[in-house]
Amino acid sequence: MKAAIFYEPYKDLTIEEVIIDKPRGREVLVRTAASGVCHSDLHLVDQTMDINLDALKNSPMGAFMKPPLALGHEGAGIVEAVGPDVTYVKPGDHVITCPSVFCRSCEQCLTGHPNRCQNPPRRSAGEPPRLRFKDGTPVNQFADLGTFAEQMLVH
Ligand SMILES: [Zn+2]
Ligand SMILES: [Zn+2]
């Protein structure tokens, strides 16, 4: 599939061929139908947000902020496949992506405050990227999403 890749500040994104894995565990493979272009994406490109890419390399945030990076975090599309532990959506469902993940089972989620989730089910920094170039170089997904792409593999 093709994705718009961010390499470094002040440079145009490049459209490149990227290999995407099959969904594992609680992951969902989505065919992208549309994506917003948010200022948060632009902040990374033009460095108007206080992001120090070097400082992020070893932080949990680093895994989904580090170039090469498929940008975009406001996507919509159609589910193509789901991992074996997914029960909430199925192939054919129309979905939107959300960078604010929540567990739906902690006290905050159950009292109507999923934005304050105590156990957000994110990929950990140690997990391997799900996208890669043909030469094997990993491609990270902005906010674990990467919606500037033909497909998204999301948690
Ligand atoms: Zn946004
Ligand atoms: Zn929760």
PDB file of C-alpha atoms and ligand atoms in Angstrom:
ATOM      1  CA  MET A   1       0.000   0.000   0.000  1.00  0.00           C
ATOM      2  CA  LYS A   2       1.034   3.611  -0.356  1.00  0.00           C
ATOM      3  CA  ALA A   3       1.604   5.993   2.552  1.00  0.00           C
ATOM      4  CA  ALA A   4       2.760   9.606   2.999  1.00  0.00           C
ATOM      5  CA  ILE A   5       6.012   9.418   4.924  1.00  0.00           C
ATOM      6  CA  PHE A   6       7.574  12.059   7.186  1.00  0.00           C
ATOM      7  CA  TYR A   7      11.376  11.952   7.474  1.00  0.00           C
ATOM      8  CA  GLU A   8      12.439  15.276   8.930  1.00  0.00           C
ATOM      9  CA  PRO A   9      11.169  18.752   9.782  1.00  0.00           C
ATOM     10  CA  TYR A  10      10.609  21.287   7.003  1.00  0.00           C
ATOM     11  CA  LYS A  11      10.696  18.593   4.277  1.00  0.00           C
ATOM     12  CA  ASP A  12       7.752  17.524   2.125  1.00  0.00           C
ATOM     13  CA  LEU A  13       6.191  14.151   2.881  1.00  0.00           C
ATOM     14  CA  THR A  14       6.953  11.494   0.262  1.00  0.00           C
ATOM     15  CA  ILE A  15       4.464   8.968  -1.105  1.00  0.00           C
ATOM     16  CA  GLU A  16       6.011   5.523  -0.790  1.00  0.00           C
ATOM     17  CA  GLU A  17       5.186   1.842  -1.066  1.00  0.00           C
ATOM     18  CA  VAL A  18       4.884   0.318   2.402  1.00  0.00           C
ATOM     19  CA  ILE A  19       4.265  -3.270   3.531  1.00  0.00           C
ATOM     20  CA  ILE A  20       1.590  -3.636   6.204  1.00  0.00           C
ATOM     21  CA  ASP A  21       1.305  -6.670   8.503  1.00  0.00           C
ATOM     22  CA  LYS A  22      -1.774  -8.772   9.157  1.00  0.00           C
ATOM     23  CA  PRO A  23      -3.661  -7.804  12.335  1.00  0.00           C
ATOM     24  CA  ARG A  24      -2.533  -9.566  15.510  1.00  0.00           C
ATOM     25  CA  GLY A  25      -4.312  -9.795  18.864  1.00  0.00           C
ATOM     26  CA  ARG A  26      -6.565  -6.770  19.249  1.00  0.00           C
ATOM     27  CA  GLU A  27      -5.519  -5.061  16.007  1.00  0.00           C
ATOM     28  CA  VAL A  28      -7.799  -4.069  13.145  1.00  0.00           C
ATOM     29  CA  LEU A  29      -6.826  -3.595   9.503  1.00  0.00           C
ATOM     30  CA  VAL A  30      -8.783  -0.717   7.955  1.00  0.00           C
ATOM     31  CA  ARG A  31      -9.003   0.378   4.301  1.00  0.00           C
ATOM     32  CA  THR A  32      -8.687   4.160   4.544  1.00  0.00           C
ATOM     33  CA  ALA A  33     -11.588   6.071   2.971  1.00  0.00           C
ATOM     34  CA  ALA A  34     -10.718   9.560   4.237  1.00  0.00           C
ATOM     35  CA  SER A  35      -8.326  11.367   6.529  1.00  0.00           C
ATOM     36  CA  GLY A  36      -8.379  14.778   8.085  1.00  0.00           C
ATOM     37  CA  VAL A  37      -5.269  16.915   7.887  1.00  0.00           C
ATOM     38  CA  CYS A  38      -4.883  18.246  11.402  1.00  0.00           C
ATOM     39  CA  HIS A  39      -2.611  20.956  12.682  1.00  0.00           C
ATOM     40  CA  SER A  40      -0.995  18.332  14.933  1.00  0.00           C
ATOM     41  CA  ASP A  41       0.396  16.685  11.788  1.00  0.00           C
ATOM     42  CA  LEU A  42       1.659  20.030  10.545  1.00  0.00           C
ATOM     43  CA  HIS A  43       3.152  20.861  13.950  1.00  0.00           C
ATOM     44  CA  LEU A  44       5.486  17.915  13.545  1.00  0.00           C
ATOM     45  CA  VAL A  45       6.534  18.952  10.040  1.00  0.00           C
ATOM     46  CA  ASP A  46       7.073  22.631  10.776  1.00  0.00           C
ATOM     47  CA  GLN A  47       8.260  22.091  14.383  1.00  0.00           C
ATOM     48  CA  THR A  48       5.770  24.569  15.821  1.00  0.00           C
ATOM     49  CA  MET A  49       4.918  22.136  18.604  1.00  0.00           C
ATOM     50  CA  ASP A  50       7.564  21.595  21.268  1.00  0.00           C
ATOM     51  CA  ILE A  51       8.669  18.160  20.083  1.00  0.00           C
ATOM     52  CA  ASN A  52      12.278  17.153  20.515  1.00  0.00           C
ATOM     53  CA  LEU A  53      12.694  14.105  18.252  1.00  0.00           C
ATOM     54  CA  ASP A  54      16.023  13.183  19.842  1.00  0.00           C
ATOM     55  CA  ALA A  55      14.529  13.219  23.342  1.00  0.00           C
ATOM     56  CA  LEU A  56      11.688  10.973  22.153  1.00  0.00           C
ATOM     57  CA  LYS A  57      13.914   8.170  20.935  1.00  0.00           C
ATOM     58  CA  ASN A  58      13.814   6.262  24.226  1.00  0.00           C
ATOM     59  CA  SER A  59      10.437   7.383  25.537  1.00  0.00           C
ATOM     60  CA  PRO A  60       7.123   5.508  25.170  1.00  0.00           C
ATOM     61  CA  MET A  61       5.977   8.345  22.873  1.00  0.00           C
ATOM     62  CA  GLY A  62       8.996   7.778  20.665  1.00  0.00           C
ATOM     63  CA  ALA A  63       7.618   4.627  19.112  1.00  0.00           C
ATOM     64  CA  PHE A  64       4.848   6.523  17.399  1.00  0.00           C
ATOM     65  CA  MET A  65       6.563   9.857  16.782  1.00  0.00           C
ATOM     66  CA  LYS A  66       9.867   8.712  15.321  1.00  0.00           C
ATOM     67  CA  PRO A  67      10.618   8.975  11.586  1.00  0.00           C
ATOM     68  CA  PRO A  68      10.238   7.425   9.144  1.00  0.00           C
ATOM     69  CA  LEU A  69       6.649   8.008  10.102  1.00  0.00           C
ATOM     70  CA  ALA A  70       3.286   7.584   8.369  1.00  0.00           C
ATOM     71  CA  LEU A  71       1.590  10.813   9.439  1.00  0.00           C
ATOM     72  CA  GLY A  72      -2.110  11.410  10.033  1.00  0.00           C
ATOM     73  CA  HIS A  73      -4.326  10.568  12.985  1.00  0.00           C
ATOM     74  CA  GLU A  74      -7.905  11.432  11.931  1.00  0.00           C
ATOM     75  CA  GLY A  75      -8.972   8.594   9.675  1.00  0.00           C
ATOM     76  CA  ALA A  76     -12.135   6.873   8.541  1.00  0.00           C
ATOM     77  CA  GLY A  77     -12.513   3.680   6.598  1.00  0.00           C
ATOM     78  CA  ILE A  78     -13.838   0.151   6.255  1.00  0.00           C
ATOM     79  CA  VAL A  79     -12.615  -2.790   8.326  1.00  0.00           C
ATOM     80  CA  GLU A  80     -10.875  -5.389   6.139  1.00  0.00           C
ATOM     81  CA  ALA A  81      -9.624  -7.840   8.767  1.00  0.00           C
ATOM     82  CA  VAL A  82      -9.417  -8.190  12.533  1.00  0.00           C
ATOM     83  CA  GLY A  83      -7.033  -9.918  14.931  1.00  0.00           C
ATOM     84  CA  PRO A  84      -8.180 -13.060  16.800  1.00  0.00           C
ATOM     85  CA  ASP A  85      -8.984 -11.131  20.012  1.00  0.00           C
ATOM     86  CA  VAL A  86     -11.170  -8.457  18.380  1.00  0.00           C
ATOM     87  CA  THR A  87     -14.889  -8.689  19.199  1.00  0.00           C
ATOM     88  CA  TYR A  88     -16.032  -5.074  18.783  1.00  0.00           C
ATOM     89  CA  VAL A  89     -15.843  -4.692  14.982  1.00  0.00           C
ATOM     90  CA  LYS A  90     -15.880  -7.043  11.986  1.00  0.00           C
ATOM     91  CA  PRO A  91     -14.905  -6.857   8.305  1.00  0.00           C
ATOM     92  CA  GLY A  92     -17.195  -4.491   6.433  1.00  0.00           C
ATOM     93  CA  ASP A  93     -17.858  -2.175   9.398  1.00  0.00           C
ATOM     94  CA  HIS A  94     -17.395   1.549   8.781  1.00  0.00           C
ATOM     95  CA  VAL A  95     -15.119   3.018  11.465  1.00  0.00           C
ATOM     96  CA  ILE A  96     -13.258   6.137  12.508  1.00  0.00           C
ATOM     97  CA  THR A  97      -9.867   6.144  14.191  1.00  0.00           C
ATOM     98  CA  CYS A  98      -9.216   7.870  17.491  1.00  0.00           C
ATOM     99  CA  PRO A  99      -5.883   8.788  19.051  1.00  0.00           C
ATOM    100  CA  SER A 100      -7.544   8.811  22.502  1.00  0.00           C
ATOM    101  CA  VAL A 101      -7.662   5.084  23.233  1.00  0.00           C
ATOM    102  CA  PHE A 102      -9.676   3.707  26.116  1.00  0.00           C
ATOM    103  CA  CYS A 103     -10.296   0.283  27.665  1.00  0.00           C
ATOM    104  CA  ARG A 104     -14.087   0.430  28.241  1.00  0.00           C
ATOM    105  CA  SER A 105     -13.657  -1.419  31.560  1.00  0.00           C
ATOM    106  CA  CYS A 106     -11.912   0.838  34.100  1.00  0.00           C
ATOM    107  CA  GLU A 107     -13.824   3.070  36.539  1.00  0.00           C
ATOM    108  CA  GLN A 108     -13.307   6.193  34.401  1.00  0.00           C
ATOM    109  CA  CYS A 109     -14.518   4.461  31.228  1.00  0.00           C
ATOM    110  CA  LEU A 110     -17.543   2.946  33.002  1.00  0.00           C
ATOM    111  CA  THR A 111     -18.559   6.327  34.444  1.00  0.00           C
ATOM    112  CA  GLY A 112     -18.573   8.072  31.076  1.00  0.00           C
ATOM    113  CA  HIS A 113     -15.060   9.516  31.061  1.00  0.00           C
ATOM    114  CA  PRO A 114     -13.127   7.438  28.506  1.00  0.00           C
ATOM    115  CA  ASN A 115     -10.832  10.444  27.946  1.00  0.00           C
ATOM    116  CA  ARG A 116      -9.510   9.766  31.478  1.00  0.00           C
ATOM    117  CA  CYS A 117      -9.019   6.013  30.959  1.00  0.00           C
ATOM    118  CA  GLN A 118      -6.658   4.500  33.519  1.00  0.00           C
ATOM    119  CA  ASN A 119      -5.540   1.589  31.304  1.00  0.00           C
ATOM    120  CA  PRO A 120      -5.387   2.839  27.731  1.00  0.00           C
ATOM    121  CA  PRO A 121      -4.549  -0.220  25.606  1.00  0.00           C
ATOM    122  CA  ARG A 122      -1.692   1.162  23.524  1.00  0.00           C
ATOM    123  CA  ARG A 123       1.052  -0.714  21.860  1.00  0.00           C
ATOM    124  CA  SER A 124       4.110  -0.604  24.070  1.00  0.00           C
ATOM    125  CA  ALA A 125       7.293   1.098  22.940  1.00  0.00           C
ATOM    126  CA  GLY A 126       8.993  -2.297  22.661  1.00  0.00           C
ATOM    127  CA  GLU A 127       6.556  -3.799  20.156  1.00  0.00           C
ATOM    128  CA  PRO A 128       7.755  -4.013  16.561  1.00  0.00           C
ATOM    129  CA  PRO A 129       6.326  -1.551  14.027  1.00  0.00           C
ATOM    130  CA  ARG A 130       3.550  -3.025  11.882  1.00  0.00           C
ATOM    131  CA  LEU A 131       4.640  -1.171   8.730  1.00  0.00           C
ATOM    132  CA  ARG A 132       7.923  -1.496   6.866  1.00  0.00           C
ATOM    133  CA  PHE A 133       9.587  -0.640   3.606  1.00  0.00           C
ATOM    134  CA  LYS A 134      10.512  -3.419   1.179  1.00  0.00           C
ATOM    135  CA  ASP A 135      14.108  -3.352   2.489  1.00  0.00           C
ATOM    136  CA  GLY A 136      12.806  -4.126   6.000  1.00  0.00           C
ATOM    137  CA  THR A 137      13.243  -0.625   7.450  1.00  0.00           C
ATOM    138  CA  PRO A 138      10.470  -0.107  10.036  1.00  0.00           C
ATOM    139  CA  VAL A 139       7.912   2.655   9.429  1.00  0.00           C
ATOM    140  CA  ASN A 140       6.234   4.089  12.538  1.00  0.00           C
ATOM    141  CA  GLN A 141       2.607   5.233  12.698  1.00  0.00           C
ATOM    142  CA  PHE A 142       1.852   8.689  14.057  1.00  0.00           C
ATOM    143  CA  ALA A 143      -0.221   8.277  17.242  1.00  0.00           C
ATOM    144  CA  ASP A 144      -0.255   4.504  16.518  1.00  0.00           C
ATOM    145  CA  LEU A 145      -2.517   5.337  13.552  1.00  0.00           C
ATOM    146  CA  GLY A 146      -0.841   6.721  10.424  1.00  0.00           C
ATOM    147  CA  THR A 147      -3.963   7.694   8.523  1.00  0.00           C
ATOM    148  CA  PHE A 148      -2.179   9.259   5.510  1.00  0.00           C
ATOM    149  CA  ALA A 149      -2.087   5.801   3.981  1.00  0.00           C
ATOM    150  CA  GLU A 150      -4.266   3.470   1.921  1.00  0.00           C
ATOM    151  CA  GLN A 151      -4.580   1.132   4.903  1.00  0.00           C
ATOM    152  CA  MET A 152      -4.259   1.493   8.675  1.00  0.00           C
ATOM    153  CA  LEU A 153      -3.341  -1.211  11.170  1.00  0.00           C
ATOM    154  CA  VAL A 154      -4.707   0.061  14.456  1.00  0.00           C
ATOM    155  CA  HIS A 155      -5.156  -1.221  17.996  1.00  0.00           C
TER     156      HIS A 155
HETATM  157 ZN    ZN B   1      -5.995  16.145  15.262  1.00  0.00          ZN
HETATM  158 ZN    ZN B   2     -10.534   2.721  30.684  1.00  0.00          ZN
END
